Amino acid sequence: MFLPLILIHYVNGHEVIFDPTREFPAYSCEELVSVLPDVDAAIIGMDDYRDERVYQAGKKLKCVCKFGVGVDNIDLEMAKRYGVAACNCPGQNSNAVAELTVGYMIGVLRHMIPLQKAMEKSTWTRMLGEELEGKTIGLIGFGAIARLVAEKLQNFQVKILAYDLYPNMEAAQKLGVTMTDPDRALEESDILSLHVPAVSDNYHMINKNTIAKMKDQVYIINAARGALIDLDDLAEAIQSGKVAGAALDAFETEPLPADSPILQCENVILAPHTGAETKEAYDKVSYTAALNVIDVLAGKKARYQCN
């Protein structure tokens, strides 16, 4: 019997069970229901732990730990009601995502994907790109990843605006970041980068109305959550020329459907939720996830418990 991504009865006498042949997408609710009855703890990717049937089936389940940071696919209150500790691994993949975010900015400014596609056709196409220097970067969210992005941008001579519900003024001052309201960030940014979790209040926060407030030829970067963007509205804005390019690492529906209009857009970098996928990040996240699980199975509170 194969079990979801990694299901743990780990070190100190605990047995590890996983399915090395399993490919994305994540396990469905029905698959989880069939395999959870004998499981004490689960380390998960994008598997859906928001359906009560999952917790009803997992009668021995004591811990569910996200292999990453975002826990929007775990119902925290429901897990708590069933006595399940919901955990994550904050900060362990932040550098990987921050580095990729800066890389995405340079990639869309220099039209790297259209140039690559042209080279594949043996076409020596020349395109006039843009430089980061002198640009205004808007960070929506100013948590650990966004702060690392701001730090890595220090030597590019850019102006950085940031919006956060709970602004870290000390970090902003240290990094030369101007904390502001979301409208100013939308209206003044040459590059807008998203760094917030997917919650009901910001569902499709990037849509035709908010895009209309942005500068013409703005660039949009999303290495956070797919639900932050109305993808059809973004595709329309790119095709109309309002948005000059975008780099997207997460999508509301994963894998991305083959008929998605964004696939027909020029100067778009699309990646399969790869922001945290580096050897270094996996080592750190794996270690933190294992510690969370070991703590819970030992009757202690996990180091990074969300509920």
mmCIF file of C-alpha atoms in Angstrom:
data_model
loop_
_atom_site.group_PDB
_atom_site.id
_atom_site.type_symbol
_atom_site.label_atom_id
_atom_site.label_comp_id
_atom_site.label_asym_id
_atom_site.label_seq_id
_atom_site.Cartn_x
_atom_site.Cartn_y
_atom_site.Cartn_z
ATOM 1 C CA MET A 1 0.000 0.000 0.000
ATOM 2 C CA PHE A 2 1.350 3.430 -0.960
ATOM 3 C CA LEU A 3 0.889 6.336 1.420
ATOM 4 C CA PRO A 4 0.791 10.120 0.810
ATOM 5 C CA LEU A 5 3.922 12.087 0.106
ATOM 6 C CA ILE A 6 5.760 11.159 3.306
ATOM 7 C CA LEU A 7 3.960 9.584 6.240
ATOM 8 C CA ILE A 8 6.043 9.326 9.321
ATOM 9 C CA HIS A 9 6.696 7.064 12.229
ATOM 10 C CA TYR A 10 10.218 8.504 12.274
ATOM 11 C CA VAL A 11 13.487 8.040 14.264
ATOM 12 C CA ASN A 12 13.550 6.712 17.835
ATOM 13 C CA GLY A 13 11.653 3.592 16.854
ATOM 14 C CA HIS A 14 9.303 5.283 14.390
ATOM 15 C CA GLU A 15 8.966 3.814 10.919
ATOM 16 C CA VAL A 16 9.074 5.924 7.772
ATOM 17 C CA ILE A 17 6.677 5.021 4.957
ATOM 18 C CA PHE A 18 6.570 6.803 1.612
ATOM 19 C CA ASP A 19 5.849 6.200 -2.038
ATOM 20 C CA PRO A 20 8.915 7.078 -4.166
ATOM 21 C CA THR A 21 6.987 6.493 -7.403
ATOM 22 C CA ARG A 22 4.266 9.004 -6.642
ATOM 23 C CA GLU A 23 4.187 12.014 -8.946
ATOM 24 C CA PHE A 24 2.329 15.295 -8.634
ATOM 25 C CA PRO A 25 -0.533 16.129 -8.156
ATOM 26 C CA ALA A 26 -1.107 15.656 -4.461
ATOM 27 C CA TYR A 27 -3.257 12.929 -2.989
ATOM 28 C CA SER A 28 -7.003 13.384 -3.244
ATOM 29 C CA CYS A 29 -9.272 13.290 -0.225
ATOM 30 C CA GLU A 30 -10.409 9.791 -1.176
ATOM 31 C CA GLU A 31 -6.835 8.531 -1.352
ATOM 32 C CA LEU A 32 -6.009 10.078 2.017
ATOM 33 C CA VAL A 33 -9.062 8.485 3.604
ATOM 34 C CA SER A 34 -7.909 5.092 2.391
ATOM 35 C CA VAL A 35 -4.365 5.310 3.779
ATOM 36 C CA LEU A 36 -4.538 7.423 6.944
ATOM 37 C CA PRO A 37 -6.098 4.968 9.459
ATOM 38 C CA ASP A 38 -2.695 3.455 10.371
ATOM 39 C CA VAL A 39 -0.713 6.689 10.285
ATOM 40 C CA ASP A 40 0.466 8.650 13.329
ATOM 41 C CA ALA A 41 1.925 11.669 11.520
ATOM 42 C CA ALA A 42 2.109 13.028 7.981
ATOM 43 C CA ILE A 43 4.520 15.358 6.250
ATOM 44 C CA ILE A 44 2.601 16.797 3.325
ATOM 45 C CA GLY A 45 3.001 18.916 0.226
ATOM 46 C CA MET A 46 -0.192 20.226 -1.367
ATOM 47 C CA ASP A 47 -2.360 17.339 -0.124
ATOM 48 C CA ASP A 48 -5.747 18.679 0.989
ATOM 49 C CA TYR A 49 -6.312 18.505 4.738
ATOM 50 C CA ARG A 50 -9.415 20.704 4.756
ATOM 51 C CA ASP A 51 -12.009 17.949 4.442
ATOM 52 C CA GLU A 52 -13.361 16.489 7.682
ATOM 53 C CA ARG A 53 -13.347 12.995 6.196
ATOM 54 C CA VAL A 54 -9.540 13.087 6.335
ATOM 55 C CA TYR A 55 -9.519 13.595 10.110
ATOM 56 C CA GLN A 56 -12.326 11.101 10.646
ATOM 57 C CA ALA A 57 -10.271 8.487 8.805
ATOM 58 C CA GLY A 58 -7.010 9.333 10.559
ATOM 59 C CA LYS A 59 -7.986 8.008 13.956
ATOM 60 C CA LYS A 60 -4.331 7.681 15.035
ATOM 61 C CA LEU A 61 -3.230 10.915 13.401
ATOM 62 C CA LYS A 62 -1.473 13.238 15.848
ATOM 63 C CA CYS A 63 0.494 15.544 13.557
ATOM 64 C CA VAL A 64 0.306 16.916 10.038
ATOM 65 C CA CYS A 65 3.335 18.974 8.998
ATOM 66 C CA LYS A 66 3.607 21.077 5.853
ATOM 67 C CA PHE A 67 6.848 20.549 3.966
ATOM 68 C CA GLY A 68 7.184 24.298 3.623
ATOM 69 C CA VAL A 69 5.487 27.364 5.057
ATOM 70 C CA GLY A 70 1.976 27.950 3.702
ATOM 71 C CA VAL A 71 -0.696 25.995 5.556
ATOM 72 C CA ASP A 72 -3.662 27.118 3.465
ATOM 73 C CA ASN A 73 -4.331 23.477 2.544
ATOM 74 C CA ILE A 74 -4.788 22.547 6.227
ATOM 75 C CA ASP A 75 -7.910 23.477 8.186
ATOM 76 C CA LEU A 76 -6.160 24.525 11.386
ATOM 77 C CA GLU A 77 -9.259 24.660 13.574
ATOM 78 C CA MET A 78 -10.558 21.339 12.299
ATOM 79 C CA ALA A 79 -7.194 19.715 12.917
ATOM 80 C CA LYS A 80 -7.174 21.084 16.465
ATOM 81 C CA ARG A 81 -10.695 19.794 17.054
ATOM 82 C CA TYR A 82 -9.525 16.300 16.159
ATOM 83 C CA GLY A 83 -6.420 16.585 18.333
ATOM 84 C CA VAL A 84 -4.034 16.933 15.395
ATOM 85 C CA ALA A 85 -1.098 19.329 15.659
ATOM 86 C CA ALA A 86 -0.717 21.298 12.426
ATOM 87 C CA CYS A 87 2.879 22.378 11.831
ATOM 88 C CA ASN A 88 5.055 24.042 9.227
ATOM 89 C CA CYS A 89 8.700 24.899 8.580
ATOM 90 C CA PRO A 90 8.969 28.699 8.480
ATOM 91 C CA GLY A 91 12.121 30.363 7.271
ATOM 92 C CA GLN A 92 13.783 27.192 6.022
ATOM 93 C CA ASN A 93 13.128 27.808 2.338
ATOM 94 C CA SER A 94 13.017 31.618 2.459
ATOM 95 C CA ASN A 95 16.412 32.159 0.858
ATOM 96 C CA ALA A 96 15.618 29.822 -2.022
ATOM 97 C CA VAL A 97 12.382 31.656 -2.823
ATOM 98 C CA ALA A 98 13.980 35.084 -2.400
ATOM 99 C CA GLU A 99 16.862 34.248 -4.768
ATOM 100 C CA LEU A 100 14.442 32.935 -7.366
ATOM 101 C CA THR A 101 12.257 36.040 -7.039
ATOM 102 C CA VAL A 102 15.179 38.307 -7.897
ATOM 103 C CA GLY A 103 16.082 35.968 -10.746
ATOM 104 C CA TYR A 104 12.527 36.200 -12.057
ATOM 105 C CA MET A 105 12.749 39.990 -12.036
ATOM 106 C CA ILE A 106 15.878 39.963 -14.168
ATOM 107 C CA GLY A 107 14.470 37.213 -16.394
ATOM 108 C CA VAL A 108 11.338 39.144 -17.394
ATOM 109 C CA LEU A 109 13.155 42.468 -17.697
ATOM 110 C CA ARG A 110 15.579 40.889 -20.178
ATOM 111 C CA HIS A 111 12.933 38.802 -22.038
ATOM 112 C CA MET A 112 14.845 35.593 -21.405
ATOM 113 C CA ILE A 113 11.993 33.201 -22.266
ATOM 114 C CA PRO A 114 11.143 34.778 -25.669
ATOM 115 C CA LEU A 115 14.855 34.867 -26.492
ATOM 116 C CA GLN A 116 15.258 31.221 -25.529
ATOM 117 C CA LYS A 117 12.257 30.221 -27.661
ATOM 118 C CA ALA A 118 13.709 32.119 -30.610
ATOM 119 C CA MET A 119 17.081 30.418 -30.214
ATOM 120 C CA GLU A 120 15.368 27.020 -30.200
ATOM 121 C CA LYS A 121 14.064 27.891 -33.674
ATOM 122 C CA SER A 122 17.577 28.917 -34.808
ATOM 123 C CA THR A 123 16.401 32.532 -34.904
ATOM 124 C CA TRP A 124 18.918 35.184 -33.839
ATOM 125 C CA THR A 125 16.321 37.550 -32.348
ATOM 126 C CA ARG A 126 17.402 40.763 -30.637
ATOM 127 C CA MET A 127 15.194 42.327 -27.973
ATOM 128 C CA LEU A 128 15.652 45.538 -26.033
ATOM 129 C CA GLY A 129 15.387 44.682 -22.370
ATOM 130 C CA GLU A 130 15.436 46.764 -19.211
ATOM 131 C CA GLU A 131 17.677 47.021 -16.161
ATOM 132 C CA LEU A 132 16.756 46.776 -12.510
ATOM 133 C CA GLU A 133 18.688 49.929 -11.681
ATOM 134 C CA GLY A 134 16.350 52.869 -11.171
ATOM 135 C CA LYS A 135 13.215 50.748 -10.934
ATOM 136 C CA THR A 136 10.606 50.963 -8.180
ATOM 137 C CA ILE A 137 9.924 47.531 -6.697
ATOM 138 C CA GLY A 138 6.659 46.957 -4.855
ATOM 139 C CA LEU A 139 6.530 44.149 -2.301
ATOM 140 C CA ILE A 140 3.046 43.077 -1.275
ATOM 141 C CA GLY A 141 3.803 41.480 2.062
ATOM 142 C CA PHE A 142 6.949 42.117 4.068
ATOM 143 C CA GLY A 143 7.578 38.828 5.820
ATOM 144 C CA ALA A 144 10.765 36.778 5.881
ATOM 145 C CA ILE A 145 10.948 36.139 2.132
ATOM 146 C CA ALA A 146 10.111 39.705 1.113
ATOM 147 C CA ARG A 147 12.709 41.066 3.539
ATOM 148 C CA LEU A 148 15.326 38.778 2.002
ATOM 149 C CA VAL A 149 14.301 39.986 -1.459
ATOM 150 C CA ALA A 150 14.770 43.576 -0.280
ATOM 151 C CA GLU A 151 18.167 42.678 1.157
ATOM 152 C CA LYS A 152 19.309 41.036 -2.078
ATOM 153 C CA LEU A 153 18.178 44.078 -4.073
ATOM 154 C CA GLN A 154 20.340 46.475 -2.070
ATOM 155 C CA ASN A 155 23.122 46.641 -4.653
ATOM 156 C CA PHE A 156 20.802 47.166 -7.621
ATOM 157 C CA GLN A 157 20.064 50.844 -6.849
ATOM 158 C CA VAL A 158 16.306 50.368 -6.761
ATOM 159 C CA LYS A 159 13.552 52.049 -4.774
ATOM 160 C CA ILE A 160 11.536 49.589 -2.700
ATOM 161 C CA LEU A 161 7.967 50.107 -1.509
ATOM 162 C CA ALA A 162 6.323 47.519 0.708
ATOM 163 C CA TYR A 163 2.898 46.918 2.165
ATOM 164 C CA ASP A 164 2.132 44.632 5.086
ATOM 165 C CA LEU A 165 -0.768 44.390 7.522
ATOM 166 C CA TYR A 166 1.748 44.219 10.360
ATOM 167 C CA PRO A 167 4.709 46.277 9.115
ATOM 168 C CA ASN A 168 8.152 45.607 10.531
ATOM 169 C CA MET A 169 9.327 49.200 10.672
ATOM 170 C CA GLU A 170 12.716 48.327 12.127
ATOM 171 C CA ALA A 171 13.514 45.956 9.244
ATOM 172 C CA ALA A 172 12.173 48.451 6.710
ATOM 173 C CA GLN A 173 14.394 51.219 8.033
ATOM 174 C CA LYS A 174 17.426 48.947 8.071
ATOM 175 C CA LEU A 175 16.830 47.889 4.458
ATOM 176 C CA GLY A 176 15.867 51.321 3.163
ATOM 177 C CA VAL A 177 12.324 50.156 2.380
ATOM 178 C CA THR A 178 9.391 52.576 2.418
ATOM 179 C CA MET A 179 6.339 51.045 4.066
ATOM 180 C CA THR A 180 3.181 52.258 2.404
ATOM 181 C CA ASP A 181 -0.437 51.431 1.615
ATOM 182 C CA PRO A 182 -1.383 48.872 -1.052
ATOM 183 C CA ASP A 183 -2.709 51.460 -3.499
ATOM 184 C CA ARG A 184 0.586 53.337 -3.616
ATOM 185 C CA ALA A 185 2.482 50.072 -4.077
ATOM 186 C CA LEU A 186 0.191 49.161 -6.972
ATOM 187 C CA GLU A 187 0.282 52.573 -8.618
ATOM 188 C CA GLU A 188 3.997 53.407 -8.374
ATOM 189 C CA SER A 189 5.752 50.067 -8.881
ATOM 190 C CA ASP A 190 7.581 49.123 -12.050
ATOM 191 C CA ILE A 191 7.791 45.567 -10.716
ATOM 192 C CA LEU A 192 5.203 44.189 -8.304
ATOM 193 C CA SER A 193 6.175 41.094 -6.301
ATOM 194 C CA LEU A 194 3.683 39.144 -4.179
ATOM 195 C CA HIS A 195 4.666 37.745 -0.782
ATOM 196 C CA VAL A 196 1.429 37.111 1.133
ATOM 197 C CA PRO A 197 -0.465 33.928 2.040
ATOM 198 C CA ALA A 198 -3.654 32.958 0.246
ATOM 199 C CA VAL A 199 -6.577 33.930 2.478
ATOM 200 C CA SER A 200 -10.124 34.982 1.680
ATOM 201 C CA ASP A 201 -9.296 38.684 2.042
ATOM 202 C CA ASN A 202 -6.725 38.666 -0.761
ATOM 203 C CA TYR A 203 -8.235 36.095 -3.118
ATOM 204 C CA HIS A 204 -7.563 37.312 -6.681
ATOM 205 C CA MET A 205 -6.072 40.531 -5.332
ATOM 206 C CA ILE A 206 -4.450 40.932 -8.744
ATOM 207 C CA ASN A 207 -7.359 41.296 -11.145
ATOM 208 C CA LYS A 208 -8.498 43.574 -13.964
ATOM 209 C CA ASN A 209 -9.440 46.331 -11.512
ATOM 210 C CA THR A 210 -6.167 46.356 -9.590
ATOM 211 C CA ILE A 211 -4.129 45.940 -12.778
ATOM 212 C CA ALA A 212 -5.882 49.039 -14.162
ATOM 213 C CA LYS A 213 -4.369 51.035 -11.270
ATOM 214 C CA MET A 214 -0.842 49.945 -12.143
ATOM 215 C CA LYS A 215 1.665 51.636 -14.416
ATOM 216 C CA ASP A 216 1.587 50.740 -18.072
ATOM 217 C CA GLN A 217 4.237 48.100 -18.842
ATOM 218 C CA VAL A 218 4.398 46.882 -15.231
ATOM 219 C CA TYR A 219 5.963 43.505 -14.445
ATOM 220 C CA ILE A 220 4.304 41.097 -11.988
ATOM 221 C CA ILE A 221 6.123 38.424 -9.983
ATOM 222 C CA ASN A 222 4.343 35.736 -7.948
ATOM 223 C CA ALA A 223 6.384 33.158 -6.052
ATOM 224 C CA ALA A 224 3.776 32.968 -3.285
ATOM 225 C CA ARG A 225 0.319 31.504 -3.927
ATOM 226 C CA GLY A 226 -1.609 31.078 -7.167
ATOM 227 C CA ALA A 227 -4.937 32.191 -5.702
ATOM 228 C CA LEU A 228 -3.582 35.733 -5.380
ATOM 229 C CA ILE A 229 -3.978 36.285 -9.132
ATOM 230 C CA ASP A 230 -6.939 36.058 -11.490
ATOM 231 C CA LEU A 231 -4.896 34.328 -14.154
ATOM 232 C CA ASP A 232 -7.303 35.066 -17.004
ATOM 233 C CA ASP A 233 -7.292 38.782 -16.148
ATOM 234 C CA LEU A 234 -3.498 38.763 -16.054
ATOM 235 C CA ALA A 235 -3.274 36.983 -19.413
ATOM 236 C CA GLU A 236 -5.611 39.559 -20.939
ATOM 237 C CA ALA A 237 -3.500 42.402 -19.522
ATOM 238 C CA ILE A 238 -0.292 40.892 -20.938
ATOM 239 C CA GLN A 239 -1.836 40.373 -24.355
ATOM 240 C CA SER A 240 -3.143 43.963 -24.390
ATOM 241 C CA GLY A 241 0.304 45.314 -23.467
ATOM 242 C CA LYS A 242 -0.762 46.783 -20.132
ATOM 243 C CA VAL A 243 1.509 44.274 -18.342
ATOM 244 C CA ALA A 244 4.954 43.896 -19.911
ATOM 245 C CA GLY A 245 5.696 40.492 -18.438
ATOM 246 C CA ALA A 246 5.186 38.160 -15.511
ATOM 247 C CA ALA A 247 6.939 35.386 -13.662
ATOM 248 C CA LEU A 248 4.636 32.911 -11.944
ATOM 249 C CA ASP A 249 5.752 30.086 -9.693
ATOM 250 C CA ALA A 250 2.367 29.120 -8.205
ATOM 251 C CA PHE A 251 -1.071 28.593 -9.696
ATOM 252 C CA GLU A 252 -4.592 28.330 -8.401
ATOM 253 C CA THR A 253 -4.973 25.017 -10.215
ATOM 254 C CA GLU A 254 -1.875 22.828 -10.182
ATOM 255 C CA PRO A 255 -0.765 21.400 -12.534
ATOM 256 C CA LEU A 256 -1.596 24.331 -14.797
ATOM 257 C CA PRO A 257 -4.332 23.324 -17.299
ATOM 258 C CA ALA A 258 -3.100 22.939 -20.857
ATOM 259 C CA ASP A 259 -5.744 25.366 -22.150
ATOM 260 C CA SER A 260 -4.814 28.198 -19.772
ATOM 261 C CA PRO A 261 -4.617 31.526 -21.680
ATOM 262 C CA ILE A 262 -1.421 32.443 -19.834
ATOM 263 C CA LEU A 263 0.377 29.812 -21.921
ATOM 264 C CA GLN A 264 -0.270 31.888 -25.028
ATOM 265 C CA CYS A 265 1.376 35.009 -23.601
ATOM 266 C CA GLU A 266 4.799 36.361 -24.507
ATOM 267 C CA ASN A 267 7.488 37.237 -21.957
ATOM 268 C CA VAL A 268 6.070 35.024 -19.233
ATOM 269 C CA ILE A 269 8.141 32.743 -17.031
ATOM 270 C CA LEU A 270 6.073 29.817 -15.756
ATOM 271 C CA ALA A 271 7.478 27.328 -13.242
ATOM 272 C CA PRO A 272 5.812 24.366 -11.471
ATOM 273 C CA HIS A 273 5.892 25.720 -7.910
ATOM 274 C CA THR A 274 9.647 25.358 -7.737
ATOM 275 C CA GLY A 275 10.535 28.315 -5.508
ATOM 276 C CA ALA A 276 11.583 26.212 -2.535
ATOM 277 C CA GLU A 277 13.108 23.356 -4.503
ATOM 278 C CA THR A 278 16.820 23.584 -3.874
ATOM 279 C CA LYS A 279 19.066 21.021 -2.235
ATOM 280 C CA GLU A 280 19.840 23.433 0.564
ATOM 281 C CA ALA A 281 16.202 24.274 1.260
ATOM 282 C CA TYR A 282 15.154 20.619 1.194
ATOM 283 C CA ASP A 283 17.814 19.750 3.747
ATOM 284 C CA LYS A 284 16.650 22.501 6.090
ATOM 285 C CA VAL A 285 12.926 21.873 5.614
ATOM 286 C CA SER A 286 13.337 18.098 6.005
ATOM 287 C CA TYR A 287 15.207 18.515 9.267
ATOM 288 C CA THR A 288 12.665 20.987 10.669
ATOM 289 C CA ALA A 289 9.694 18.852 9.616
ATOM 290 C CA ALA A 290 11.247 15.784 11.241
ATOM 291 C CA LEU A 291 11.813 17.700 14.488
ATOM 292 C CA ASN A 292 8.189 18.870 14.496
ATOM 293 C CA VAL A 293 6.922 15.327 14.096
ATOM 294 C CA ILE A 294 9.308 13.851 16.680
ATOM 295 C CA ASP A 295 8.231 16.462 19.223
ATOM 296 C CA VAL A 296 4.528 15.769 18.729
ATOM 297 C CA LEU A 297 4.916 11.983 18.832
ATOM 298 C CA ALA A 298 6.913 12.405 22.041
ATOM 299 C CA GLY A 299 3.979 14.225 23.617
ATOM 300 C CA LYS A 300 5.518 17.700 23.346
ATOM 301 C CA LYS A 301 4.402 20.807 21.499
ATOM 302 C CA ALA A 302 6.026 21.091 18.096
ATOM 303 C CA ARG A 303 8.597 23.825 17.525
ATOM 304 C CA TYR A 304 6.499 25.312 14.746
ATOM 305 C CA GLN A 305 2.909 24.480 15.565
ATOM 306 C CA CYS A 306 0.258 26.580 13.830
ATOM 307 C CA ASN A 307 -2.805 25.594 15.849
#
